[in-house]
Short mmCIF file of C-alpha atoms and ligand atoms in Angstrom, two decimals:
data_model
loop_
_atom_site.label_atom_id
_atom_site.label_comp_id
_atom_site.label_asym_id
_atom_site.label_seq_id
_atom_site.Cartn_x
_atom_site.Cartn_y
_atom_site.Cartn_z
CA LYS S 1075 28.00 26.32 0.84
CA ALA S 1076 29.24 24.58 -2.31
CA ALA S 1077 30.59 21.08 -1.67
CA ASP S 1078 34.24 20.29 -2.41
CA ILE S 1079 33.30 16.72 -3.31
CA GLU S 1080 29.98 15.36 -4.58
CA CYS S 1081 29.27 11.65 -4.90
CA GLN S 1082 26.55 9.04 -5.08
CA MET S 1083 28.16 6.90 -2.39
CA VAL S 1084 30.55 7.72 0.43
CA VAL S 1085 32.02 5.08 2.71
CA ILE S 1086 33.54 6.11 6.06
CA GLY S 1087 36.40 3.80 7.07
CA ALA S 1088 38.50 1.49 4.90
CA GLY S 1089 38.49 -1.68 7.03
CA PRO S 1090 37.23 -5.00 5.64
CA GLY S 1091 33.64 -3.72 5.80
CA GLY S 1092 34.38 -0.33 4.25
CA TYR S 1093 36.65 -1.33 1.39
CA THR S 1094 34.34 -4.20 0.42
CA ALA S 1095 31.36 -1.82 0.41
CA ALA S 1096 33.24 0.79 -1.63
CA PHE S 1097 34.48 -1.74 -4.18
CA ARG S 1098 31.04 -3.32 -4.58
CA SER S 1099 29.43 0.10 -4.91
CA ALA S 1100 31.91 1.11 -7.63
CA ASP S 1101 31.47 -2.22 -9.42
CA LEU S 1102 27.74 -1.55 -9.54
CA GLY S 1103 28.48 1.76 -11.24
CA MET S 1104 28.04 4.21 -8.38
CA ASP S 1105 30.41 7.14 -8.15
CA THR S 1106 32.15 6.22 -4.87
CA VAL S 1107 34.37 7.99 -2.34
CA LEU S 1108 36.19 6.11 0.44
CA ILE S 1109 37.34 8.14 3.44
CA GLU S 1110 40.00 6.71 5.74
CA ARG S 1111 41.84 8.38 8.58
CA TYR S 1112 45.10 6.56 7.84
CA GLU S 1113 47.16 6.50 4.66
CA SER S 1114 47.14 2.71 4.62
CA LEU S 1115 43.82 1.10 3.64
CA GLY S 1116 42.60 -2.11 5.29
CA GLY S 1117 41.49 -0.89 8.73
CA VAL S 1118 42.21 -2.76 11.92
CA CYS S 1119 42.15 -6.17 10.27
CA LEU S 1120 44.90 -5.67 7.73
CA ASN S 1121 47.06 -3.19 9.63
CA VAL S 1122 46.81 -4.07 13.32
CA GLY S 1123 44.51 -7.08 13.59
CA CYS S 1124 43.85 -10.33 11.73
CA ILE S 1125 46.76 -10.19 9.31
CA PRO S 1126 49.80 -9.13 11.39
CA SER S 1127 48.65 -11.36 14.26
CA LYS S 1128 48.49 -14.37 11.95
CA ALA S 1129 51.93 -13.57 10.49
CA LEU S 1130 53.40 -13.60 14.02
CA LEU S 1131 51.40 -16.69 15.00
CA HIS S 1132 52.90 -18.46 12.01
CA SER S 1133 56.39 -17.81 13.39
CA ALA S 1134 55.30 -19.03 16.83
CA ALA S 1135 53.82 -22.19 15.28
CA VAL S 1136 57.06 -22.91 13.41
CA ILE S 1137 59.07 -22.53 16.63
CA ASP S 1138 56.65 -24.87 18.39
CA GLU S 1139 56.73 -27.43 15.60
CA ALA S 1140 60.52 -27.36 15.48
CA ALA S 1141 60.65 -27.87 19.26
CA HIS S 1142 58.43 -30.95 18.98
CA ALA S 1143 60.25 -32.32 15.94
CA ALA S 1144 62.80 -33.93 18.23
CA ASP S 1145 60.00 -36.43 19.05
CA PHE S 1146 60.03 -37.45 15.36
CA GLY S 1147 63.78 -37.78 15.30
CA VAL S 1148 64.72 -34.36 13.95
CA ASP S 1149 66.50 -31.96 16.29
CA PHE S 1150 66.62 -28.33 15.20
CA GLY S 1151 68.22 -27.12 18.43
CA LYS S 1152 67.31 -23.89 20.19
CA PRO S 1153 65.72 -21.32 17.88
CA LYS S 1154 67.58 -18.05 17.25
CA ILE S 1155 65.10 -15.24 16.97
CA ASN S 1156 65.89 -12.22 14.85
CA LEU S 1157 63.29 -9.70 15.96
CA ASP S 1158 64.07 -7.17 13.20
CA LYS S 1159 63.57 -9.85 10.58
CA LEU S 1160 60.37 -11.02 12.22
CA ARG S 1161 58.94 -7.49 12.27
CA GLU S 1162 60.05 -6.99 8.68
CA TYR S 1163 58.26 -10.18 7.63
CA LYS S 1164 55.06 -9.10 9.38
CA GLN S 1165 55.24 -5.65 7.76
CA LYS S 1166 55.86 -7.20 4.35
CA VAL S 1167 52.74 -9.33 4.68
CA VAL S 1168 50.68 -6.29 5.77
CA GLY S 1169 52.20 -4.07 3.04
CA GLN S 1170 51.50 -6.55 0.29
CA LEU S 1171 47.81 -6.63 1.20
CA THR S 1172 47.28 -2.93 1.90
CA LYS S 1173 49.09 -1.88 -1.29
CA GLY S 1174 46.95 -4.38 -3.16
CA LEU S 1175 43.87 -2.60 -1.80
CA SER S 1176 45.08 0.81 -2.97
CA GLY S 1177 45.62 -0.68 -6.43
CA MET S 1178 42.15 -2.19 -6.46
CA ALA S 1179 40.60 1.14 -5.39
CA LYS S 1180 42.37 2.91 -8.27
CA GLN S 1181 41.34 0.25 -10.77
CA ARG S 1182 37.71 0.75 -9.81
CA LYS S 1183 38.02 4.53 -9.78
CA VAL S 1184 37.07 4.71 -6.12
CA ARG S 1185 38.27 8.13 -4.93
CA THR S 1186 40.11 7.70 -1.63
CA VAL S 1187 40.43 10.63 0.76
CA THR S 1188 42.82 10.50 3.73
CA GLY S 1189 41.13 12.27 6.63
CA VAL S 1190 38.62 12.07 9.44
CA ALA S 1191 34.93 12.37 8.54
CA ARG S 1192 32.10 13.78 10.65
CA PHE S 1193 28.48 14.37 9.76
CA VAL S 1194 27.26 17.95 9.47
CA SER S 1195 23.82 17.14 8.01
CA PRO S 1196 21.89 14.11 6.67
CA ASN S 1197 23.66 14.50 3.30
CA GLU S 1198 26.95 16.11 4.19
CA LEU S 1199 30.24 15.21 5.82
CA GLU S 1200 33.08 17.44 6.87
CA ILE S 1201 36.44 15.82 6.34
CA SER S 1202 39.48 16.98 8.33
CA ILE S 1203 42.09 16.24 5.71
CA ALA S 1204 45.27 14.57 6.96
CA ASP S 1205 47.43 17.19 5.17
CA GLY S 1206 45.49 20.04 6.81
CA GLY S 1207 42.27 21.90 6.15
CA THR S 1208 38.73 20.60 5.78
CA GLN S 1209 36.56 19.58 2.87
CA LEU S 1210 32.80 19.41 2.58
CA LEU S 1211 31.46 16.27 0.91
CA ARG S 1212 27.86 15.93 -0.25
CA PHE S 1213 26.49 12.41 -0.76
CA GLN S 1214 23.36 10.58 -1.83
CA HIS S 1215 24.15 7.39 0.11
CA CYS S 1216 26.54 6.77 2.97
CA ILE S 1217 27.90 3.58 4.53
CA ILE S 1218 29.39 4.03 7.98
CA ALA S 1219 32.20 1.50 8.54
CA ALA S 1220 34.26 3.24 11.22
CA GLY S 1221 34.97 0.04 13.18
CA SER S 1222 36.07 -0.31 16.78
CA GLN S 1223 38.91 0.33 19.21
CA ALA S 1224 40.53 -1.63 22.01
CA VAL S 1225 38.96 -0.99 25.42
CA LYS S 1226 41.51 0.76 27.64
CA LEU S 1227 40.98 -0.12 31.30
CA PRO S 1228 40.90 3.26 33.03
CA ASN S 1229 43.19 2.51 35.97
CA PHE S 1230 46.15 1.48 33.81
CA PRO S 1231 49.01 3.93 33.11
CA TRP S 1232 48.54 4.12 29.32
CA ASP S 1233 51.33 6.64 28.81
CA ASP S 1234 53.80 3.95 29.94
CA PRO S 1235 54.95 1.98 26.84
CA ARG S 1236 55.13 -1.19 28.94
CA VAL S 1237 51.32 -1.16 29.13
CA MET S 1238 50.02 -2.31 25.77
CA ASP S 1239 46.84 -2.84 23.79
CA SER S 1240 46.80 -5.33 20.91
CA THR S 1241 48.14 -2.72 18.46
CA ASP S 1242 51.17 -2.09 20.68
CA ALA S 1243 51.71 -5.81 21.25
CA LEU S 1244 51.75 -6.44 17.49
CA GLU S 1245 54.59 -3.93 17.12
CA LEU S 1246 56.77 -6.42 18.96
CA ALA S 1247 59.10 -3.79 20.40
CA GLU S 1248 60.86 -6.52 22.39
CA VAL S 1249 60.38 -10.00 23.75
CA PRO S 1250 59.90 -9.18 27.44
CA LYS S 1251 61.10 -11.64 30.05
CA SER S 1252 57.69 -11.61 31.68
CA MET S 1253 54.32 -10.52 30.40
CA LEU S 1254 50.83 -10.35 31.87
CA VAL S 1255 47.86 -10.71 29.55
CA VAL S 1256 44.67 -9.30 31.04
CA GLY S 1257 41.80 -11.03 29.25
CA GLY S 1258 41.72 -14.67 28.09
CA GLY S 1259 39.60 -14.12 24.97
CA ILE S 1260 40.68 -14.79 21.40
CA ILE S 1261 42.94 -11.74 21.01
CA GLY S 1262 44.59 -12.16 24.44
CA LEU S 1263 45.27 -15.85 23.85
CA GLU S 1264 46.60 -15.32 20.33
CA MET S 1265 49.08 -12.75 21.64
CA ALA S 1266 49.93 -15.00 24.61
CA THR S 1267 50.72 -17.74 22.05
CA VAL S 1268 53.01 -15.40 20.09
CA TYR S 1269 54.95 -14.03 23.07
CA SER S 1270 55.20 -17.36 24.84
CA GLY S 1271 56.41 -18.92 21.58
CA LEU S 1272 59.11 -16.27 21.30
CA GLY S 1273 60.27 -16.98 24.85
CA SER S 1274 58.37 -14.68 27.25
CA GLN S 1275 57.11 -16.05 30.55
CA VAL S 1276 53.39 -15.33 30.07
CA THR S 1277 50.65 -15.13 32.70
CA VAL S 1278 47.01 -14.83 31.61
CA VAL S 1279 44.23 -13.65 33.91
CA GLU S 1280 40.59 -14.07 32.92
CA PHE S 1281 37.57 -12.75 34.79
CA MET S 1282 35.20 -15.57 33.72
CA ASP S 1283 35.49 -19.21 34.80
CA GLN S 1284 36.90 -20.37 31.45
CA LEU S 1285 39.24 -19.15 28.76
CA MET S 1286 37.60 -17.89 25.58
CA PRO S 1287 34.11 -17.43 27.00
CA GLY S 1288 31.66 -18.11 24.17
CA ALA S 1289 33.28 -21.36 23.08
CA ASP S 1290 32.22 -24.64 24.72
CA LYS S 1291 34.38 -25.53 27.72
CA ASP S 1292 35.51 -28.88 26.30
CA LEU S 1293 36.95 -27.12 23.25
CA VAL S 1294 39.16 -24.91 25.33
CA LYS S 1295 40.68 -27.71 27.41
CA PRO S 1296 43.22 -28.99 24.85
CA LEU S 1297 44.46 -25.41 24.42
CA ALA S 1298 44.62 -24.80 28.18
CA ASP S 1299 46.58 -28.07 28.61
CA ARG S 1300 49.08 -27.16 25.91
CA LEU S 1301 49.54 -23.62 27.22
CA LYS S 1302 50.25 -25.09 30.65
CA LYS S 1303 52.85 -27.50 29.23
CA GLN S 1304 54.44 -24.54 27.49
CA GLY S 1305 54.73 -22.77 30.83
CA VAL S 1306 51.93 -20.23 30.39
CA GLN S 1307 50.22 -19.61 33.73
CA VAL S 1308 46.47 -19.16 33.55
CA HIS S 1309 44.32 -17.80 36.38
CA LEU S 1310 40.56 -17.90 35.90
CA LYS S 1311 37.96 -15.91 37.87
CA THR S 1312 40.68 -13.35 38.41
CA LYS S 1313 40.43 -9.62 37.93
CA ALA S 1314 43.26 -7.10 37.60
CA ALA S 1315 42.64 -4.50 40.30
CA GLY S 1316 45.44 -2.10 41.19
CA VAL S 1317 48.38 -1.20 38.96
CA LYS S 1318 51.66 0.47 39.84
CA ALA S 1319 54.47 1.25 37.42
CA ASP S 1320 58.06 1.76 38.56
CA LYS S 1321 61.60 0.89 37.54
CA LYS S 1322 61.11 -2.77 38.50
CA GLY S 1323 58.19 -3.20 36.16
CA ILE S 1324 54.41 -3.04 36.17
CA THR S 1325 53.03 -4.41 39.42
CA VAL S 1326 49.44 -5.58 39.23
CA SER S 1327 47.29 -6.70 42.13
CA PHE S 1328 44.43 -9.11 41.58
CA GLU S 1329 41.00 -9.77 43.02
CA SER S 1330 38.84 -12.85 42.78
CA ALA S 1331 35.79 -12.54 40.56
CA SER S 1332 33.81 -14.30 43.30
CA GLU S 1333 33.08 -11.83 46.04
CA GLY S 1334 34.73 -12.45 49.39
CA GLN S 1335 37.16 -15.02 47.99
CA LYS S 1336 40.91 -14.77 47.81
CA PRO S 1337 42.34 -14.56 44.29
CA GLU S 1338 44.55 -17.45 43.07
CA LEU S 1339 47.27 -14.90 42.57
CA GLU S 1340 47.53 -11.81 44.76
CA SER S 1341 49.96 -9.70 42.79
CA GLY S 1342 52.82 -9.89 40.35
CA THR S 1343 55.41 -7.68 38.67
CA TYR S 1344 55.78 -7.91 34.90
CA ASP S 1345 58.03 -6.37 32.26
CA ARG S 1346 55.01 -5.77 30.02
CA VAL S 1347 51.23 -5.93 30.39
CA LEU S 1348 48.82 -6.49 27.52
CA VAL S 1349 45.22 -5.46 28.14
CA ALA S 1350 42.88 -7.41 25.85
CA VAL S 1351 39.46 -7.06 27.46
CA GLY S 1352 37.38 -6.36 24.38
CA ARG S 1353 36.72 -3.68 21.79
CA SER S 1354 34.33 -0.76 21.79
CA PRO S 1355 32.52 0.54 18.69
CA ASN S 1356 33.37 3.92 17.14
CA GLY S 1357 29.74 4.88 16.44
CA ALA S 1358 29.65 7.78 18.87
CA LYS S 1359 32.61 9.61 17.32
CA LEU S 1360 31.04 10.71 14.06
CA ASP S 1361 28.53 13.40 15.13
CA ALA S 1362 25.95 10.99 13.70
CA GLU S 1363 23.18 12.89 15.50
CA LYS S 1364 23.68 15.75 13.01
CA ALA S 1365 22.47 13.33 10.34
CA GLY S 1366 19.69 12.06 12.62
CA VAL S 1367 21.36 8.63 12.93
CA GLN S 1368 20.66 6.84 16.21
CA VAL S 1369 23.63 5.59 18.19
CA SER S 1370 23.31 3.41 21.30
CA GLU S 1371 24.77 4.44 24.63
CA ARG S 1372 27.70 2.08 24.07
CA GLY S 1373 28.42 3.50 20.62
CA PHE S 1374 26.80 0.83 18.44
CA ILE S 1375 24.64 1.91 15.49
CA PRO S 1376 21.43 -0.13 15.23
CA VAL S 1377 20.62 -1.38 11.71
CA THR S 1378 17.91 -3.31 9.90
CA ASN S 1379 18.49 -6.65 8.20
CA GLN S 1380 19.39 -4.57 5.12
CA MET S 1381 22.08 -2.70 7.08
CA ARG S 1382 20.07 0.54 7.03
CA THR S 1383 20.24 2.87 10.01
CA ASN S 1384 17.08 4.70 11.07
CA VAL S 1385 17.93 7.21 8.28
CA PRO S 1386 17.13 5.19 5.14
CA HIS S 1387 19.94 6.45 2.86
CA ILE S 1388 22.59 5.95 5.55
CA PHE S 1389 23.83 2.41 6.21
CA ALA S 1390 26.19 1.02 8.86
CA ILE S 1391 28.28 -2.16 8.86
CA GLY S 1392 31.05 -4.05 10.62
CA ASP S 1393 32.24 -3.85 14.21
CA LEU S 1394 30.16 -0.78 14.99
CA VAL S 1395 26.82 -2.49 14.34
CA GLY S 1396 27.36 -5.26 16.89
CA GLN S 1397 28.84 -8.64 17.75
CA PRO S 1398 30.54 -10.70 16.59
CA MET S 1399 33.28 -8.20 15.78
CA LEU S 1400 34.84 -10.21 12.97
CA ALA S 1401 36.25 -9.28 9.58
CA HIS S 1402 34.22 -11.81 7.59
CA LYS S 1403 31.01 -10.48 9.12
CA ALA S 1404 32.03 -6.93 8.16
CA THR S 1405 32.79 -7.85 4.52
CA HIS S 1406 29.51 -9.70 4.14
CA GLU S 1407 27.61 -6.72 5.53
CA GLY S 1408 29.59 -4.29 3.35
CA LYS S 1409 28.63 -6.06 0.17
CA LEU S 1410 24.98 -6.25 1.24
CA ALA S 1411 24.80 -2.54 2.16
CA ALA S 1412 26.25 -1.48 -1.21
CA GLU S 1413 23.81 -3.70 -3.10
CA VAL S 1414 20.80 -2.48 -1.12
CA ALA S 1415 21.87 1.17 -1.61
CA PHE S 1416 22.08 0.46 -5.35
CA GLY S 1417 18.47 -0.71 -5.24
CA GLU S 1418 18.76 -4.47 -5.03
CA LYS S 1419 16.07 -6.13 -2.96
CA LYS S 1420 18.29 -8.10 -0.61
CA GLU S 1421 18.60 -8.73 3.07
CA TRP S 1422 20.88 -10.59 5.49
CA VAL S 1423 20.27 -14.31 4.97
CA ALA S 1424 23.43 -15.96 6.34
CA ARG S 1425 22.46 -18.40 9.08
CA VAL S 1426 25.76 -18.51 10.90
CA ILE S 1427 29.06 -16.66 11.29
CA PRO S 1428 32.10 -18.80 12.15
CA SER S 1429 34.53 -17.93 14.98
CA VAL S 1430 38.16 -19.01 14.94
CA ALA S 1431 40.95 -18.56 17.47
CA TYR S 1432 44.29 -19.05 15.70
CA THR S 1433 45.96 -20.34 18.85
CA ASN S 1434 47.93 -23.58 19.01
CA PRO S 1435 45.82 -25.74 18.78
CA GLU S 1436 43.25 -23.67 16.91
CA ILE S 1437 39.70 -23.48 18.23
CA ALA S 1438 36.84 -23.00 15.77
CA TRP S 1439 33.09 -23.08 16.12
CA VAL S 1440 30.03 -22.21 14.09
CA GLY S 1441 26.30 -22.15 14.71
CA VAL S 1442 24.73 -23.35 17.95
CA THR S 1443 27.19 -24.34 20.68
CA GLU S 1444 26.46 -27.14 23.11
CA THR S 1445 26.22 -24.62 25.95
CA GLU S 1446 23.67 -22.54 24.00
CA ALA S 1447 21.66 -25.61 23.05
CA LYS S 1448 21.42 -26.56 26.73
CA ALA S 1449 20.53 -23.05 27.84
CA LYS S 1450 17.78 -22.79 25.23
CA GLY S 1451 16.46 -26.27 25.97
CA LEU S 1452 16.95 -27.36 22.34
CA LYS S 1453 16.57 -31.06 21.66
CA VAL S 1454 19.92 -31.82 20.08
CA GLY S 1455 22.25 -34.70 19.54
CA VAL S 1456 25.99 -34.26 19.89
CA ALA S 1457 28.54 -36.41 18.10
CA LYS S 1458 32.20 -36.05 18.95
CA PHE S 1459 35.13 -37.64 17.17
CA PRO S 1460 38.41 -37.64 19.10
CA TRP S 1461 41.47 -37.10 16.95
CA ALA S 1462 43.28 -39.77 18.97
CA ALA S 1463 41.49 -42.09 16.52
CA SER S 1464 42.58 -40.15 13.41
CA GLY S 1465 45.46 -41.63 11.44
CA ARG S 1466 46.45 -38.20 10.17
CA ALA S 1467 46.42 -36.59 13.61
CA ILE S 1468 48.53 -39.45 14.98
CA GLY S 1469 50.93 -39.10 12.04
CA VAL S 1470 51.53 -35.41 12.73
CA GLY S 1471 51.68 -35.90 16.49
CA ARG S 1472 48.61 -33.77 17.25
CA THR S 1473 46.03 -36.10 18.75
CA GLU S 1474 44.72 -33.64 21.34
CA GLY S 1475 42.02 -32.35 18.98
CA PHE S 1476 38.43 -33.37 18.40
CA THR S 1477 35.56 -32.60 16.07
CA LYS S 1478 32.02 -32.13 17.29
CA LEU S 1479 28.74 -31.91 15.42
CA ILE S 1480 25.52 -30.67 16.94
CA PHE S 1481 22.35 -31.68 15.17
CA ASP S 1482 18.62 -31.38 15.63
CA GLU S 1483 17.45 -34.57 17.28
CA ALA S 1484 14.28 -34.84 15.21
CA THR S 1485 15.48 -33.84 11.73
CA HIS S 1486 19.19 -34.72 12.08
CA ARG S 1487 19.99 -31.37 10.46
CA ILE S 1488 23.37 -29.96 11.46
CA ILE S 1489 22.86 -26.78 13.47
CA GLY S 1490 26.30 -26.33 14.94
CA GLY S 1491 29.80 -27.69 15.04
CA ALA S 1492 33.17 -27.11 16.59
CA ILE S 1493 36.73 -28.25 16.12
CA VAL S 1494 39.82 -27.95 18.26
CA GLY S 1495 43.12 -29.00 16.77
CA VAL S 1496 45.66 -27.96 14.17
CA HIS S 1497 44.04 -26.31 11.12
CA ALA S 1498 40.64 -26.27 12.88
CA GLY S 1499 39.88 -22.90 11.24
CA GLU S 1500 40.29 -24.38 7.77
CA LEU S 1501 38.35 -27.54 8.63
CA LEU S 1502 35.37 -25.63 9.99
CA ALA S 1503 34.22 -24.43 6.55
CA GLU S 1504 32.57 -27.74 5.75
CA ILE S 1505 30.34 -27.51 8.82
CA GLY S 1506 29.35 -23.93 7.98
CA LEU S 1507 28.36 -25.04 4.49
CA ALA S 1508 26.39 -27.96 5.91
CA ILE S 1509 24.41 -25.61 8.16
CA GLU S 1510 23.74 -23.13 5.33
CA MET S 1511 22.55 -25.92 3.05
CA GLY S 1512 20.35 -27.52 5.68
CA ALA S 1513 22.38 -30.72 5.42
CA GLU S 1514 21.59 -33.67 7.64
CA ALA S 1515 24.37 -35.48 9.47
CA GLU S 1516 23.85 -38.39 7.05
CA ASP S 1517 24.70 -36.12 4.09
CA ILE S 1518 28.15 -35.55 5.53
CA GLY S 1519 28.51 -39.20 6.45
CA HIS S 1520 27.66 -40.19 2.87
CA THR S 1521 30.23 -37.80 1.43
CA ILE S 1522 33.51 -39.59 0.81
CA HIS S 1523 36.33 -37.72 2.50
CA ALA S 1524 39.93 -38.33 1.45
CA HIS S 1525 42.01 -40.56 3.70
CA PRO S 1526 44.06 -39.84 5.71
CA THR S 1527 42.96 -36.26 6.30
CA LEU S 1528 41.86 -34.30 9.33
CA SER S 1529 38.68 -33.47 7.39
CA GLU S 1530 37.67 -37.12 7.76
CA SER S 1531 37.00 -36.26 11.39
CA VAL S 1532 33.91 -34.31 10.29
CA ALA S 1533 32.56 -37.33 8.42
CA MET S 1534 33.46 -39.60 11.34
CA SER S 1535 31.47 -37.38 13.73
CA ALA S 1536 28.52 -37.59 11.35
CA GLU S 1537 28.79 -41.35 11.28
CA ILE S 1538 29.11 -41.58 15.05
CA HIS S 1539 25.80 -39.74 15.22
CA ASP S 1540 23.85 -42.37 13.29
CA GLY S 1541 25.52 -45.34 14.90
CA THR S 1542 27.46 -46.36 11.75
CA ILE S 1543 30.56 -46.14 13.89
CA THR S 1544 30.27 -47.31 17.44
CA ASP S 1545 33.73 -48.65 18.06
CA LEU S 1546 36.30 -46.00 17.18
CA TYR S 1547 39.13 -48.44 16.82
P1 FAD W 2583 37.85 -1.60 11.10
O1 FAD W 2583 38.72 -2.64 10.56
O2 FAD W 2583 37.94 -1.23 12.54
O3 FAD W 2583 38.11 -0.32 10.22
C1 FAD W 2583 37.53 0.92 10.48
C2 FAD W 2583 38.36 1.97 9.80
O4 FAD W 2583 37.66 3.22 9.90
C3 FAD W 2583 39.71 2.20 10.45
O5 FAD W 2583 40.73 2.08 9.49
C4 FAD W 2583 39.63 3.61 11.02
O6 FAD W 2583 40.87 4.31 10.93
C5 FAD W 2583 38.60 4.24 10.11
N1 FAD W 2583 37.86 5.35 10.72
C6 FAD W 2583 37.22 5.36 11.91
N2 FAD W 2583 36.59 6.54 12.10
C7 FAD W 2583 36.84 7.29 11.01
C8 FAD W 2583 36.45 8.58 10.60
N3 FAD W 2583 35.68 9.35 11.36
N4 FAD W 2583 36.89 9.04 9.42
C9 FAD W 2583 37.68 8.27 8.63
N5 FAD W 2583 38.08 7.03 8.95
C10 FAD W 2583 37.65 6.55 10.12
N6 FAD W 2583 38.69 -10.72 12.89
C11 FAD W 2583 38.62 -11.86 12.19
O7 FAD W 2583 37.63 -12.11 11.52
N7 FAD W 2583 39.68 -12.75 12.19
C12 FAD W 2583 40.80 -12.53 12.91
O8 FAD W 2583 41.72 -13.34 12.89
C13 FAD W 2583 40.90 -11.33 13.67
N8 FAD W 2583 42.00 -11.07 14.39
C14 FAD W 2583 42.08 -9.89 15.07
C15 FAD W 2583 43.23 -9.63 15.80
C16 FAD W 2583 43.35 -8.45 16.49
C17 FAD W 2583 44.61 -8.17 17.28
C18 FAD W 2583 42.29 -7.49 16.46
C19 FAD W 2583 42.39 -6.19 17.20
C20 FAD W 2583 41.14 -7.75 15.75
C21 FAD W 2583 41.02 -8.95 15.05
N9 FAD W 2583 39.86 -9.26 14.32
C22 FAD W 2583 39.80 -10.43 13.62
C23 FAD W 2583 38.71 -8.33 14.25
C24 FAD W 2583 38.73 -7.54 12.94
O9 FAD W 2583 39.93 -6.83 12.85
C25 FAD W 2583 37.54 -6.59 12.89
O10 FAD W 2583 36.35 -7.31 13.09
C26 FAD W 2583 37.46 -5.88 11.56
O11 FAD W 2583 38.62 -5.15 11.30
C27 FAD W 2583 36.24 -4.95 11.53
O12 FAD W 2583 36.16 -4.33 10.31
P2 FAD W 2583 35.42 -2.95 10.13
O13 FAD W 2583 35.38 -2.71 8.66
O14 FAD W 2583 34.15 -2.92 10.87
O15 FAD W 2583 36.31 -1.85 10.84
#
């Protein structure tokens, strides 16, 4: 059968991985097609992930800052929340970015097709076009960037609009009086921060024995303390078991994660429930077997350090190739896959991928964590600078933070770092660079940091490590 579309490169999915791959491929001169199910480019991140969540978190942070301003002698009074305006603002932010992407695709002559792609052979895709009908596309190279989806716990009544995943929660249909967040990971806690900021009474249940499993426990404490002060109830080692929906609300019963023990909370009735228990990859939804591409039982697509699947001209990137499911990992992989497909002799060389929770305070970490170092028996030194000793943190009334560096005991090279506090996500970049460059703690200590800044805390940690600073005051 003659193909409706022929191209050198086809990219499936226009999330951060896919659009980056398509743009890079076109910039290298390959004739590129980008297939996306939805009209709006940008994938989960721009439409229903990173970007709208940060727009809403900004509003929550402003409310919080205004509430605390009374301590500095400025009283803004009770905030008046205009939900329509707030949604409009969020949509404007999203629209500005997604429209920008469409413009960039046009500029580069990337052909975008709105539809759902499935493999029919190792060099062909069938696209169910959004407007109806199907098209056959024949390609030389393919990059699969179909992303992931929120895990939907099976016993929840998903046809009830009061039961939400993160996409529903970002729509902000209302500010419910009470809300349960199932899952105390980054996404759950970011949404808890938004809704609690807007005035909901939020309860968070987490199966593990700490919030944000993956981050060191000490990092999470300042956030847990602040959430508590704000009235957010947190129950650890707690599992949502039974669910019943009726006129009163969504009633959820809980079990303890430790067998035979009573849960901290036995049941509760909530106006809305957000389930944020992780995301599952979309690898198994593409008929990849028809192209001979291996997909794991969980739907991940295994790749080499050049992002190739087991079929050499087909690549895969982003959330569907594995953890961490983060936008900046996807973009990095997208660029690499396009360059390798073009013939460049490259492979994945990044040492670390940073993680940031944009909660209040923010929590950010990169490289080896203290917990990992212990588990692996690594010989490390840990230097921690409390922001209670930072002039800038004191000045802005946010002394609960701290900065931590983890370095190899023998070489003093930085191998990890973490920050909790306002703007932690921005401050983390320096530590990532230090790790990539093989910097020693002394290198950071010798670098003059502007005073008074929060970034000084990174230099202070480095100096604590070599004994230059022993008395913080
Ligand atoms: P995706 O963004 O998932 O895009 C895949 C695209 O493929 C989708 O648009 C989908 O419609 C399309 N698609 C799938 N199958 C087909 C098909 N068969 N045919 C055509 N199109 C198809 N990450 C961060 O780094 N920072 C954050 O602050 C952050 N915040 C987040 C907040 C929330 C609420 C959520 C849910 C996620 C957040 N993430 C964040 C994660 C981030 O969104 C993902 O890691 C990122 O979007 C993954 O990019 P991707 O290119 O792999 O796929």
